[in-house]
mmCIF file with all atom_site columns, C-alpha atoms in Angstrom:
data_model
loop_
_atom_site.group_PDB
_atom_site.id
_atom_site.type_symbol
_atom_site.label_atom_id
_atom_site.label_alt_id
_atom_site.label_comp_id
_atom_site.label_asym_id
_atom_site.label_entity_id
_atom_site.label_seq_id
_atom_site.pdbx_PDB_ins_code
_atom_site.Cartn_x
_atom_site.Cartn_y
_atom_site.Cartn_z
_atom_site.occupancy
_atom_site.B_iso_or_equiv
_atom_site.pdbx_formal_charge
_atom_site.auth_seq_id
_atom_site.auth_comp_id
_atom_site.auth_asym_id
_atom_site.auth_atom_id
_atom_site.pdbx_PDB_model_num
ATOM 1   C CA . UNK P 1 1   ? 89.377  65.660  115.635 1.00 0.00 ? 1   UNK P CA 1
ATOM 2   C CA . UNK P 1 2   ? 87.128  68.135  117.013 1.00 0.00 ? 2   UNK P CA 1
ATOM 3   C CA . UNK P 1 3   ? 87.653  68.403  121.141 1.00 0.00 ? 3   UNK P CA 1
ATOM 4   C CA . UNK P 1 4   ? 83.494  68.630  121.732 1.00 0.00 ? 4   UNK P CA 1
ATOM 5   C CA . UNK P 1 5   ? 82.403  65.414  120.137 1.00 0.00 ? 5   UNK P CA 1
ATOM 6   C CA . UNK P 1 6   ? 78.674  66.037  118.538 1.00 0.00 ? 6   UNK P CA 1
ATOM 7   C CA . UNK P 1 7   ? 76.990  62.817  116.069 1.00 0.00 ? 7   UNK P CA 1
ATOM 8   C CA . UNK P 1 8   ? 77.463  64.155  112.931 1.00 0.00 ? 8   UNK P CA 1
ATOM 9   C CA . UNK P 1 9   ? 73.784  63.855  112.217 1.00 0.00 ? 9   UNK P CA 1
ATOM 10  C CA . UNK P 1 10  ? 70.210  64.188  113.359 1.00 0.00 ? 10  UNK P CA 1
ATOM 11  C CA . UNK P 1 11  ? 66.572  63.615  111.781 1.00 0.00 ? 11  UNK P CA 1
ATOM 12  C CA . UNK P 1 12  ? 63.078  63.357  112.434 1.00 0.00 ? 12  UNK P CA 1
ATOM 13  C CA . UNK P 1 13  ? 60.091  63.790  111.204 1.00 0.00 ? 13  UNK P CA 1
ATOM 14  C CA . UNK P 1 14  ? 57.293  67.384  111.134 1.00 0.00 ? 14  UNK P CA 1
ATOM 15  C CA . UNK P 1 15  ? 56.554  67.723  115.204 1.00 0.00 ? 15  UNK P CA 1
ATOM 16  C CA . UNK P 1 16  ? 58.647  65.438  116.550 1.00 0.00 ? 16  UNK P CA 1
ATOM 17  C CA . UNK P 1 17  ? 61.334  66.553  119.257 1.00 0.00 ? 17  UNK P CA 1
ATOM 18  C CA . UNK P 1 18  ? 64.790  65.871  118.535 1.00 0.00 ? 18  UNK P CA 1
ATOM 19  C CA . UNK P 1 19  ? 68.021  66.389  120.316 1.00 0.00 ? 19  UNK P CA 1
ATOM 20  C CA . UNK P 1 20  ? 71.903  66.822  119.423 1.00 0.00 ? 20  UNK P CA 1
ATOM 21  C CA . UNK P 1 21  ? 74.493  66.048  122.124 1.00 0.00 ? 21  UNK P CA 1
ATOM 22  C CA . UNK P 1 22  ? 78.141  67.836  123.068 1.00 0.00 ? 22  UNK P CA 1
ATOM 23  C CA . UNK P 1 23  ? 80.398  65.411  124.780 1.00 0.00 ? 23  UNK P CA 1
ATOM 24  C CA . UNK P 1 24  ? 83.151  67.675  126.381 1.00 0.00 ? 24  UNK P CA 1
ATOM 25  C CA . UNK P 1 25  ? 85.447  67.312  129.286 1.00 0.00 ? 25  UNK P CA 1
ATOM 26  C CA . UNK P 1 26  ? 85.773  69.052  132.981 1.00 0.00 ? 26  UNK P CA 1
ATOM 27  C CA . UNK P 1 27  ? 88.355  71.582  131.086 1.00 0.00 ? 27  UNK P CA 1
ATOM 28  C CA . UNK P 1 28  ? 85.536  72.864  128.529 1.00 0.00 ? 28  UNK P CA 1
ATOM 29  C CA . UNK P 1 29  ? 81.831  71.623  129.217 1.00 0.00 ? 29  UNK P CA 1
ATOM 30  C CA . UNK P 1 30  ? 82.097  70.611  133.111 1.00 0.00 ? 30  UNK P CA 1
ATOM 31  C CA . UNK P 1 31  ? 83.337  74.107  133.964 1.00 0.00 ? 31  UNK P CA 1
ATOM 32  C CA . UNK P 1 32  ? 81.579  76.174  131.880 1.00 0.00 ? 32  UNK P CA 1
ATOM 33  C CA . UNK P 1 33  ? 78.452  76.755  129.764 1.00 0.00 ? 33  UNK P CA 1
ATOM 34  C CA . UNK P 1 34  ? 77.259  75.850  126.681 1.00 0.00 ? 34  UNK P CA 1
ATOM 35  C CA . UNK P 1 35  ? 76.403  77.778  123.306 1.00 0.00 ? 35  UNK P CA 1
ATOM 36  C CA . UNK P 1 36  ? 74.884  76.373  120.352 1.00 0.00 ? 36  UNK P CA 1
ATOM 37  C CA . UNK P 1 37  ? 74.869  78.109  116.740 1.00 0.00 ? 37  UNK P CA 1
ATOM 38  C CA . UNK P 1 38  ? 72.721  77.281  113.816 1.00 0.00 ? 38  UNK P CA 1
ATOM 39  C CA . UNK P 1 39  ? 73.898  77.992  110.323 1.00 0.00 ? 39  UNK P CA 1
ATOM 40  C CA . UNK P 1 40  ? 72.483  76.858  106.926 1.00 0.00 ? 40  UNK P CA 1
ATOM 41  C CA . UNK P 1 41  ? 73.605  75.913  103.788 1.00 0.00 ? 41  UNK P CA 1
ATOM 42  C CA . UNK P 1 42  ? 76.119  79.142  102.299 1.00 0.00 ? 42  UNK P CA 1
ATOM 43  C CA . UNK P 1 43  ? 75.803  81.419  105.101 1.00 0.00 ? 43  UNK P CA 1
ATOM 44  C CA . UNK P 1 44  ? 76.777  82.195  108.607 1.00 0.00 ? 44  UNK P CA 1
ATOM 45  C CA . UNK P 1 45  ? 76.572  80.664  111.680 1.00 0.00 ? 45  UNK P CA 1
ATOM 46  C CA . UNK P 1 46  ? 73.716  82.004  114.354 1.00 0.00 ? 46  UNK P CA 1
ATOM 47  C CA . UNK P 1 47  ? 74.197  82.264  118.191 1.00 0.00 ? 47  UNK P CA 1
ATOM 48  C CA . UNK P 1 48  ? 71.253  79.819  119.426 1.00 0.00 ? 48  UNK P CA 1
ATOM 49  C CA . UNK P 1 49  ? 71.147  79.183  123.101 1.00 0.00 ? 49  UNK P CA 1
ATOM 50  C CA . UNK P 1 50  ? 73.780  80.891  124.897 1.00 0.00 ? 50  UNK P CA 1
ATOM 51  C CA . UNK P 1 51  ? 75.333  80.016  128.397 1.00 0.00 ? 51  UNK P CA 1
ATOM 52  C CA . UNK P 1 52  ? 73.310  76.512  128.279 1.00 0.00 ? 52  UNK P CA 1
ATOM 53  C CA . UNK P 1 53  ? 70.141  77.208  128.140 1.00 0.00 ? 53  UNK P CA 1
ATOM 54  C CA . UNK P 1 54  ? 69.360  81.103  127.442 1.00 0.00 ? 54  UNK P CA 1
ATOM 55  C CA . UNK P 1 55  ? 67.883  82.359  124.648 1.00 0.00 ? 55  UNK P CA 1
ATOM 56  C CA . UNK P 1 56  ? 68.601  85.945  122.761 1.00 0.00 ? 56  UNK P CA 1
ATOM 57  C CA . UNK P 1 57  ? 66.386  87.864  121.639 1.00 0.00 ? 57  UNK P CA 1
ATOM 58  C CA . UNK P 1 58  ? 63.599  86.088  118.378 1.00 0.00 ? 58  UNK P CA 1
ATOM 59  C CA . UNK P 1 59  ? 64.986  82.518  118.836 1.00 0.00 ? 59  UNK P CA 1
ATOM 60  C CA . UNK P 1 60  ? 61.880  80.647  119.592 1.00 0.00 ? 60  UNK P CA 1
ATOM 61  C CA . UNK P 1 61  ? 61.804  78.811  122.372 1.00 0.00 ? 61  UNK P CA 1
ATOM 62  C CA . UNK P 1 62  ? 61.141  75.513  120.767 1.00 0.00 ? 62  UNK P CA 1
ATOM 63  C CA . UNK P 1 63  ? 64.979  75.191  121.309 1.00 0.00 ? 63  UNK P CA 1
ATOM 64  C CA . UNK P 1 64  ? 66.600  74.487  124.480 1.00 0.00 ? 64  UNK P CA 1
ATOM 65  C CA . UNK P 1 65  ? 69.630  73.781  126.076 1.00 0.00 ? 65  UNK P CA 1
ATOM 66  C CA . UNK P 1 66  ? 70.516  72.372  129.068 1.00 0.00 ? 66  UNK P CA 1
ATOM 67  C CA . UNK P 1 67  ? 73.945  70.433  130.564 1.00 0.00 ? 67  UNK P CA 1
ATOM 68  C CA . UNK P 1 68  ? 75.194  67.361  133.280 1.00 0.00 ? 68  UNK P CA 1
ATOM 69  C CA . UNK P 1 69  ? 78.359  66.778  133.815 1.00 0.00 ? 69  UNK P CA 1
ATOM 70  C CA . UNK P 1 70  ? 80.443  66.899  130.844 1.00 0.00 ? 70  UNK P CA 1
ATOM 71  C CA . UNK P 1 71  ? 77.697  67.258  128.099 1.00 0.00 ? 71  UNK P CA 1
ATOM 72  C CA . UNK P 1 72  ? 75.191  69.205  126.725 1.00 0.00 ? 72  UNK P CA 1
ATOM 73  C CA . UNK P 1 73  ? 71.860  68.872  124.753 1.00 0.00 ? 73  UNK P CA 1
ATOM 74  C CA . UNK P 1 74  ? 70.700  70.983  122.318 1.00 0.00 ? 74  UNK P CA 1
ATOM 75  C CA . UNK P 1 75  ? 66.291  70.066  122.030 1.00 0.00 ? 75  UNK P CA 1
ATOM 76  C CA . UNK P 1 76  ? 64.451  71.074  119.503 1.00 0.00 ? 76  UNK P CA 1
ATOM 77  C CA . UNK P 1 77  ? 60.421  70.429  119.863 1.00 0.00 ? 77  UNK P CA 1
ATOM 78  C CA . UNK P 1 78  ? 58.073  70.689  117.289 1.00 0.00 ? 78  UNK P CA 1
ATOM 79  C CA . UNK P 1 79  ? 60.384  69.925  114.500 1.00 0.00 ? 79  UNK P CA 1
ATOM 80  C CA . UNK P 1 80  ? 59.718  72.266  111.634 1.00 0.00 ? 80  UNK P CA 1
ATOM 81  C CA . UNK P 1 81  ? 61.118  71.811  108.171 1.00 0.00 ? 81  UNK P CA 1
ATOM 82  C CA . UNK P 1 82  ? 62.937  75.080  108.771 1.00 0.00 ? 82  UNK P CA 1
ATOM 83  C CA . UNK P 1 83  ? 64.818  73.704  111.102 1.00 0.00 ? 83  UNK P CA 1
ATOM 84  C CA . UNK P 1 84  ? 67.105  71.787  109.182 1.00 0.00 ? 84  UNK P CA 1
ATOM 85  C CA . UNK P 1 85  ? 70.266  72.880  109.534 1.00 0.00 ? 85  UNK P CA 1
ATOM 86  C CA . UNK P 1 86  ? 73.947  72.426  111.069 1.00 0.00 ? 86  UNK P CA 1
ATOM 87  C CA . UNK P 1 87  ? 74.252  72.659  114.353 1.00 0.00 ? 87  UNK P CA 1
ATOM 88  C CA . UNK P 1 88  ? 77.247  73.707  116.757 1.00 0.00 ? 88  UNK P CA 1
ATOM 89  C CA . UNK P 1 89  ? 78.438  73.695  120.100 1.00 0.00 ? 89  UNK P CA 1
ATOM 90  C CA . UNK P 1 90  ? 80.838  76.009  122.125 1.00 0.00 ? 90  UNK P CA 1
ATOM 91  C CA . UNK P 1 91  ? 82.565  76.282  125.210 1.00 0.00 ? 91  UNK P CA 1
ATOM 92  C CA . UNK P 1 92  ? 85.259  77.482  126.816 1.00 0.00 ? 92  UNK P CA 1
ATOM 93  C CA . UNK P 1 93  ? 88.439  75.083  127.431 1.00 0.00 ? 93  UNK P CA 1
ATOM 94  C CA . UNK P 1 94  ? 90.329  76.260  130.084 1.00 0.00 ? 94  UNK P CA 1
ATOM 95  C CA . UNK P 1 95  ? 93.602  73.801  129.397 1.00 0.00 ? 95  UNK P CA 1
ATOM 96  C CA . UNK P 1 96  ? 93.432  74.963  125.789 1.00 0.00 ? 96  UNK P CA 1
ATOM 97  C CA . UNK P 1 97  ? 92.613  78.297  126.626 1.00 0.00 ? 97  UNK P CA 1
ATOM 98  C CA . UNK P 1 98  ? 90.720  78.964  124.242 1.00 0.00 ? 98  UNK P CA 1
ATOM 99  C CA . UNK P 1 99  ? 87.325  78.614  122.788 1.00 0.00 ? 99  UNK P CA 1
ATOM 100 C CA . UNK P 1 100 ? 86.324  75.152  121.254 1.00 0.00 ? 100 UNK P CA 1
ATOM 101 C CA . UNK P 1 101 ? 83.431  73.419  118.619 1.00 0.00 ? 101 UNK P CA 1
ATOM 102 C CA . UNK P 1 102 ? 82.264  70.714  118.324 1.00 0.00 ? 102 UNK P CA 1
ATOM 103 C CA . UNK P 1 103 ? 82.370  69.169  114.916 1.00 0.00 ? 103 UNK P CA 1
ATOM 104 C CA . UNK P 1 104 ? 78.683  70.110  113.648 1.00 0.00 ? 104 UNK P CA 1
ATOM 105 C CA . UNK P 1 105 ? 75.579  67.986  113.792 1.00 0.00 ? 105 UNK P CA 1
ATOM 106 C CA . UNK P 1 106 ? 73.056  68.004  110.896 1.00 0.00 ? 106 UNK P CA 1
ATOM 107 C CA . UNK P 1 107 ? 69.549  67.916  111.438 1.00 0.00 ? 107 UNK P CA 1
ATOM 108 C CA . UNK P 1 108 ? 67.342  66.556  108.370 1.00 0.00 ? 108 UNK P CA 1
ATOM 109 C CA . UNK P 1 109 ? 63.547  67.282  108.614 1.00 0.00 ? 109 UNK P CA 1
ATOM 110 C CA . UNK P 1 110 ? 61.967  63.662  106.637 1.00 0.00 ? 110 UNK P CA 1
ATOM 111 C CA . UNK N 2 1   ? 71.906  96.002  113.883 1.00 0.00 ? 1   UNK N CA 1
ATOM 112 C CA . UNK N 2 2   ? 75.231  94.344  114.437 1.00 0.00 ? 2   UNK N CA 1
ATOM 113 C CA . UNK N 2 3   ? 77.232  94.600  111.061 1.00 0.00 ? 3   UNK N CA 1
ATOM 114 C CA . UNK N 2 4   ? 80.187  92.820  110.319 1.00 0.00 ? 4   UNK N CA 1
ATOM 115 C CA . UNK N 2 5   ? 81.297  92.960  106.737 1.00 0.00 ? 5   UNK N CA 1
ATOM 116 C CA . UNK N 2 6   ? 84.679  90.688  106.370 1.00 0.00 ? 6   UNK N CA 1
ATOM 117 C CA . UNK N 2 7   ? 86.563  91.535  102.328 1.00 0.00 ? 7   UNK N CA 1
ATOM 118 C CA . UNK N 2 8   ? 90.221  90.483  101.590 1.00 0.00 ? 8   UNK N CA 1
ATOM 119 C CA . UNK N 2 9   ? 90.183  86.706  100.339 1.00 0.00 ? 9   UNK N CA 1
ATOM 120 C CA . UNK N 2 10  ? 90.860  85.924  97.623  1.00 0.00 ? 10  UNK N CA 1
ATOM 121 C CA . UNK N 2 11  ? 93.417  82.797  95.912  1.00 0.00 ? 11  UNK N CA 1
ATOM 122 C CA . UNK N 2 12  ? 96.985  82.859  96.611  1.00 0.00 ? 12  UNK N CA 1
ATOM 123 C CA . UNK N 2 13  ? 99.944  80.460  96.494  1.00 0.00 ? 13  UNK N CA 1
ATOM 124 C CA . UNK N 2 14  ? 101.514 78.729  98.861  1.00 0.00 ? 14  UNK N CA 1
ATOM 125 C CA . UNK N 2 15  ? 103.507 80.738  100.999 1.00 0.00 ? 15  UNK N CA 1
ATOM 126 C CA . UNK N 2 16  ? 101.703 83.826  99.938  1.00 0.00 ? 16  UNK N CA 1
ATOM 127 C CA . UNK N 2 17  ? 100.042 86.459  101.911 1.00 0.00 ? 17  UNK N CA 1
ATOM 128 C CA . UNK N 2 18  ? 97.130  88.763  103.027 1.00 0.00 ? 18  UNK N CA 1
ATOM 129 C CA . UNK N 2 19  ? 95.326  90.674  104.631 1.00 0.00 ? 19  UNK N CA 1
ATOM 130 C CA . UNK N 2 20  ? 91.748  90.020  105.819 1.00 0.00 ? 20  UNK N CA 1
ATOM 131 C CA . UNK N 2 21  ? 89.748  92.909  106.820 1.00 0.00 ? 21  UNK N CA 1
ATOM 132 C CA . UNK N 2 22  ? 86.368  93.584  108.724 1.00 0.00 ? 22  UNK N CA 1
ATOM 133 C CA . UNK N 2 23  ? 83.884  96.660  108.802 1.00 0.00 ? 23  UNK N CA 1
ATOM 134 C CA . UNK N 2 24  ? 82.096  96.543  111.853 1.00 0.00 ? 24  UNK N CA 1
ATOM 135 C CA . UNK N 2 25  ? 79.245  98.839  112.570 1.00 0.00 ? 25  UNK N CA 1
ATOM 136 C CA . UNK N 2 26  ? 75.871  98.607  114.927 1.00 0.00 ? 26  UNK N CA 1
ATOM 137 C CA . UNK N 2 27  ? 77.684  98.842  118.279 1.00 0.00 ? 27  UNK N CA 1
ATOM 138 C CA . UNK N 2 28  ? 80.780  101.033 120.529 1.00 0.00 ? 28  UNK N CA 1
ATOM 139 C CA . UNK N 2 29  ? 83.110  98.603  118.529 1.00 0.00 ? 29  UNK N CA 1
ATOM 140 C CA . UNK N 2 30  ? 85.974  99.134  120.785 1.00 0.00 ? 30  UNK N CA 1
ATOM 141 C CA . UNK N 2 31  ? 83.784  98.154  123.804 1.00 0.00 ? 31  UNK N CA 1
ATOM 142 C CA . UNK N 2 32  ? 84.143  94.418  122.387 1.00 0.00 ? 32  UNK N CA 1
ATOM 143 C CA . UNK N 2 33  ? 86.506  92.140  121.575 1.00 0.00 ? 33  UNK N CA 1
ATOM 144 C CA . UNK N 2 34  ? 86.533  90.330  117.826 1.00 0.00 ? 34  UNK N CA 1
ATOM 145 C CA . UNK N 2 35  ? 87.323  87.118  116.723 1.00 0.00 ? 35  UNK N CA 1
ATOM 146 C CA . UNK N 2 36  ? 88.191  85.314  113.651 1.00 0.00 ? 36  UNK N CA 1
ATOM 147 C CA . UNK N 2 37  ? 86.772  81.953  113.355 1.00 0.00 ? 37  UNK N CA 1
ATOM 148 C CA . UNK N 2 38  ? 87.186  80.007  110.088 1.00 0.00 ? 38  UNK N CA 1
ATOM 149 C CA . UNK N 2 39  ? 85.310  77.269  108.175 1.00 0.00 ? 39  UNK N CA 1
ATOM 150 C CA . UNK N 2 40  ? 87.659  75.125  105.758 1.00 0.00 ? 40  UNK N CA 1
ATOM 151 C CA . UNK N 2 41  ? 85.350  73.325  103.422 1.00 0.00 ? 41  UNK N CA 1
ATOM 152 C CA . UNK N 2 42  ? 82.272  70.837  104.671 1.00 0.00 ? 42  UNK N CA 1
ATOM 153 C CA . UNK N 2 43  ? 83.636  70.976  107.639 1.00 0.00 ? 43  UNK N CA 1
ATOM 154 C CA . UNK N 2 44  ? 83.264  72.731  110.827 1.00 0.00 ? 44  UNK N CA 1
ATOM 155 C CA . UNK N 2 45  ? 84.030  75.957  112.842 1.00 0.00 ? 45  UNK N CA 1
ATOM 156 C CA . UNK N 2 46  ? 87.896  76.587  114.342 1.00 0.00 ? 46  UNK N CA 1
ATOM 157 C CA . UNK N 2 47  ? 88.579  79.753  116.288 1.00 0.00 ? 47  UNK N CA 1
ATOM 158 C CA . UNK N 2 48  ? 91.697  81.222  114.459 1.00 0.00 ? 48  UNK N CA 1
ATOM 159 C CA . UNK N 2 49  ? 92.589  84.639  116.697 1.00 0.00 ? 49  UNK N CA 1
ATOM 160 C CA . UNK N 2 50  ? 90.639  87.187  118.679 1.00 0.00 ? 50  UNK N CA 1
ATOM 161 C CA . UNK N 2 51  ? 91.968  90.868  119.627 1.00 0.00 ? 51  UNK N CA 1
ATOM 162 C CA . UNK N 2 52  ? 90.511  92.385  123.208 1.00 0.00 ? 52  UNK N CA 1
ATOM 163 C CA . UNK N 2 53  ? 87.774  95.169  122.778 1.00 0.00 ? 53  UNK N CA 1
ATOM 164 C CA . UNK N 2 54  ? 90.622  98.054  123.379 1.00 0.00 ? 54  UNK N CA 1
ATOM 165 C CA . UNK N 2 55  ? 93.585  96.011  121.525 1.00 0.00 ? 55  UNK N CA 1
ATOM 166 C CA . UNK N 2 56  ? 95.766  95.929  124.189 1.00 0.00 ? 56  UNK N CA 1
ATOM 167 C CA . UNK N 2 57  ? 95.846  91.781  124.259 1.00 0.00 ? 57  UNK N CA 1
ATOM 168 C CA . UNK N 2 58  ? 95.708  89.502  121.118 1.00 0.00 ? 58  UNK N CA 1
ATOM 169 C CA . UNK N 2 59  ? 94.919  85.724  121.325 1.00 0.00 ? 59  UNK N CA 1
ATOM 170 C CA . UNK N 2 60  ? 96.458  83.172  118.372 1.00 0.00 ? 60  UNK N CA 1
ATOM 171 C CA . UNK N 2 61  ? 95.644  79.404  118.065 1.00 0.00 ? 61  UNK N CA 1
ATOM 172 C CA . UNK N 2 62  ? 98.858  77.092  117.677 1.00 0.00 ? 62  UNK N CA 1
ATOM 173 C CA . UNK N 2 63  ? 98.619  76.916  113.884 1.00 0.00 ? 63  UNK N CA 1
ATOM 174 C CA . UNK N 2 64  ? 98.415  80.259  113.735 1.00 0.00 ? 64  UNK N CA 1
ATOM 175 C CA . UNK N 2 65  ? 101.071 81.730  116.571 1.00 0.00 ? 65  UNK N CA 1
ATOM 176 C CA . UNK N 2 66  ? 104.388 83.982  114.711 1.00 0.00 ? 66  UNK N CA 1
ATOM 177 C CA . UNK N 2 67  ? 101.364 83.678  110.947 1.00 0.00 ? 67  UNK N CA 1
ATOM 178 C CA . UNK N 2 68  ? 98.995  85.643  111.303 1.00 0.00 ? 68  UNK N CA 1
ATOM 179 C CA . UNK N 2 69  ? 98.812  89.249  113.154 1.00 0.00 ? 69  UNK N CA 1
ATOM 180 C CA . UNK N 2 70  ? 95.411  90.829  114.169 1.00 0.00 ? 70  UNK N CA 1
ATOM 181 C CA . UNK N 2 71  ? 94.857  94.093  114.856 1.00 0.00 ? 71  UNK N CA 1
ATOM 182 C CA . UNK N 2 72  ? 92.375  96.633  114.969 1.00 0.00 ? 72  UNK N CA 1
ATOM 183 C CA . UNK N 2 73  ? 91.552  100.100 114.298 1.00 0.00 ? 73  UNK N CA 1
ATOM 184 C CA . UNK N 2 74  ? 89.339  101.890 116.597 1.00 0.00 ? 74  UNK N CA 1
ATOM 185 C CA . UNK N 2 75  ? 88.887  104.828 115.249 1.00 0.00 ? 75  UNK N CA 1
ATOM 186 C CA . UNK N 2 76  ? 87.202  103.366 111.894 1.00 0.00 ? 76  UNK N CA 1
ATOM 187 C CA . UNK N 2 77  ? 85.566  100.712 113.467 1.00 0.00 ? 77  UNK N CA 1
ATOM 188 C CA . UNK N 2 78  ? 88.150  97.683  111.606 1.00 0.00 ? 78  UNK N CA 1
ATOM 189 C CA . UNK N 2 79  ? 89.600  94.648  112.457 1.00 0.00 ? 79  UNK N CA 1
ATOM 190 C CA . UNK N 2 80  ? 92.135  92.918  110.338 1.00 0.00 ? 80  UNK N CA 1
ATOM 191 C CA . UNK N 2 81  ? 93.930  89.518  109.708 1.00 0.00 ? 81  UNK N CA 1
ATOM 192 C CA . UNK N 2 82  ? 97.281  90.051  107.715 1.00 0.00 ? 82  UNK N CA 1
ATOM 193 C CA . UNK N 2 83  ? 98.068  86.006  107.613 1.00 0.00 ? 83  UNK N CA 1
ATOM 194 C CA . UNK N 2 84  ? 101.613 84.626  106.031 1.00 0.00 ? 84  UNK N CA 1
ATOM 195 C CA . UNK N 2 85  ? 103.227 82.060  104.911 1.00 0.00 ? 85  UNK N CA 1
ATOM 196 C CA . UNK N 2 86  ? 99.895  80.569  104.008 1.00 0.00 ? 86  UNK N CA 1
ATOM 197 C CA . UNK N 2 87  ? 99.915  76.977  103.513 1.00 0.00 ? 87  UNK N CA 1
ATOM 198 C CA . UNK N 2 88  ? 96.743  74.607  101.979 1.00 0.00 ? 88  UNK N CA 1
ATOM 199 C CA . UNK N 2 89  ? 94.995  73.841  104.993 1.00 0.00 ? 89  UNK N CA 1
ATOM 200 C CA . UNK N 2 90  ? 94.312  77.495  105.218 1.00 0.00 ? 90  UNK N CA 1
ATOM 201 C CA . UNK N 2 91  ? 91.699  77.444  102.666 1.00 0.00 ? 91  UNK N CA 1
ATOM 202 C CA . UNK N 2 92  ? 88.211  78.239  104.764 1.00 0.00 ? 92  UNK N CA 1
ATOM 203 C CA . UNK N 2 93  ? 86.029  80.702  104.773 1.00 0.00 ? 93  UNK N CA 1
ATOM 204 C CA . UNK N 2 94  ? 87.283  83.239  107.164 1.00 0.00 ? 94  UNK N CA 1
ATOM 205 C CA . UNK N 2 95  ? 84.202  84.692  109.626 1.00 0.00 ? 95  UNK N CA 1
ATOM 206 C CA . UNK N 2 96  ? 84.720  87.801  111.830 1.00 0.00 ? 96  UNK N CA 1
ATOM 207 C CA . UNK N 2 97  ? 82.967  87.314  114.640 1.00 0.00 ? 97  UNK N CA 1
ATOM 208 C CA . UNK N 2 98  ? 81.879  89.837  117.623 1.00 0.00 ? 98  UNK N CA 1
ATOM 209 C CA . UNK N 2 99  ? 82.401  88.664  120.753 1.00 0.00 ? 99  UNK N CA 1
ATOM 210 C CA . UNK N 2 100 ? 79.220  89.350  123.763 1.00 0.00 ? 100 UNK N CA 1
ATOM 211 C CA . UNK N 2 101 ? 82.612  91.020  126.174 1.00 0.00 ? 101 UNK N CA 1
ATOM 212 C CA . UNK N 2 102 ? 85.615  92.870  126.704 1.00 0.00 ? 102 UNK N CA 1
ATOM 213 C CA . UNK N 2 103 ? 87.736  90.032  126.004 1.00 0.00 ? 103 UNK N CA 1
ATOM 214 C CA . UNK N 2 104 ? 88.257  86.851  124.286 1.00 0.00 ? 104 UNK N CA 1
ATOM 215 C CA . UNK N 2 105 ? 88.472  84.992  127.249 1.00 0.00 ? 105 UNK N CA 1
ATOM 216 C CA . UNK N 2 106 ? 85.502  85.188  129.386 1.00 0.00 ? 106 UNK N CA 1
ATOM 217 C CA . UNK N 2 107 ? 84.232  82.081  129.566 1.00 0.00 ? 107 UNK N CA 1
ATOM 218 C CA . UNK N 2 108 ? 80.278  83.720  129.867 1.00 0.00 ? 108 UNK N CA 1
ATOM 219 C CA . UNK N 2 109 ? 80.972  86.189  127.018 1.00 0.00 ? 109 UNK N CA 1
ATOM 220 C CA . UNK N 2 110 ? 80.628  84.149  123.447 1.00 0.00 ? 110 UNK N CA 1
ATOM 221 C CA . UNK N 2 111 ? 80.824  84.727  119.957 1.00 0.00 ? 111 UNK N CA 1
ATOM 222 C CA . UNK N 2 112 ? 77.306  86.573  119.518 1.00 0.00 ? 112 UNK N CA 1
ATOM 223 C CA . UNK N 2 113 ? 77.697  87.663  115.889 1.00 0.00 ? 113 UNK N CA 1
ATOM 224 C CA . UNK N 2 114 ? 79.330  86.167  113.051 1.00 0.00 ? 114 UNK N CA 1
ATOM 225 C CA . UNK N 2 115 ? 79.683  88.270  108.982 1.00 0.00 ? 115 UNK N CA 1
ATOM 226 C CA . UNK N 2 116 ? 78.974  86.748  106.162 1.00 0.00 ? 116 UNK N CA 1
ATOM 227 C CA . UNK N 2 117 ? 83.072  85.670  105.300 1.00 0.00 ? 117 UNK N CA 1
ATOM 228 C CA . UNK N 2 118 ? 85.506  85.820  103.234 1.00 0.00 ? 118 UNK N CA 1
ATOM 229 C CA . UNK N 2 119 ? 87.184  82.910  101.632 1.00 0.00 ? 119 UNK N CA 1
ATOM 230 C CA . UNK N 2 120 ? 90.439  82.323  101.615 1.00 0.00 ? 120 UNK N CA 1
ATOM 231 C CA . UNK N 2 121 ? 92.267  79.644  98.490  1.00 0.00 ? 121 UNK N CA 1
ATOM 232 C CA . UNK N 2 122 ? 95.579  78.334  99.246  1.00 0.00 ? 122 UNK N CA 1
ATOM 233 C CA . UNK N 2 123 ? 96.286  76.815  95.872  1.00 0.00 ? 123 UNK N CA 1
ATOM 234 C CA . UNK N 2 124 ? 99.501  76.506  93.707  1.00 0.00 ? 124 UNK N CA 1
#
């Protein structure tokens, strides 16, 4: 069982806005920033959002991150078929002294 | 361009050993901590071990402590993971990942690059 909780799947239609939640605790999300990774089947994850709401170079601003209390969210606006992938949240956990991940959410574009 | 290339994964019997390697390029290797993150088939991501940029500090998850040893050769831009006493539950793709800072335990310096991974299968 993952330290950070994510829904197993979310779906949306092209052009729609969808959000993926990531729930933690005071020892991780409640105290530290959150990062998001995108993974396509058979490939390595890629950093999508860092420090809760920052974009690495080359990531479209259709992806956005936010945090409130011990939960974080990744929003994808203007959904495109190429966004279909798994998404993982991650944060530092002070109690475990380790980086922890969510279990991942599969985004399906209908 | 940052590149990380893992090798060394294979089929091994329970109780066996392997040495995973990661060749890095495109950045000043000694300035950054490196982590190993694994992903069991069809499962999520799990951090396993990390080492600081200088190699002076190492970190392990509980399941890896005492069985895995991480090391690096900064003169050759290489990272290694010696994995011993392998169990079926160690079966996974092992990713070499670059942290965005010198140390693993800096909350604002997450993983920013991943290698393509190497598959370790533990089975009799």
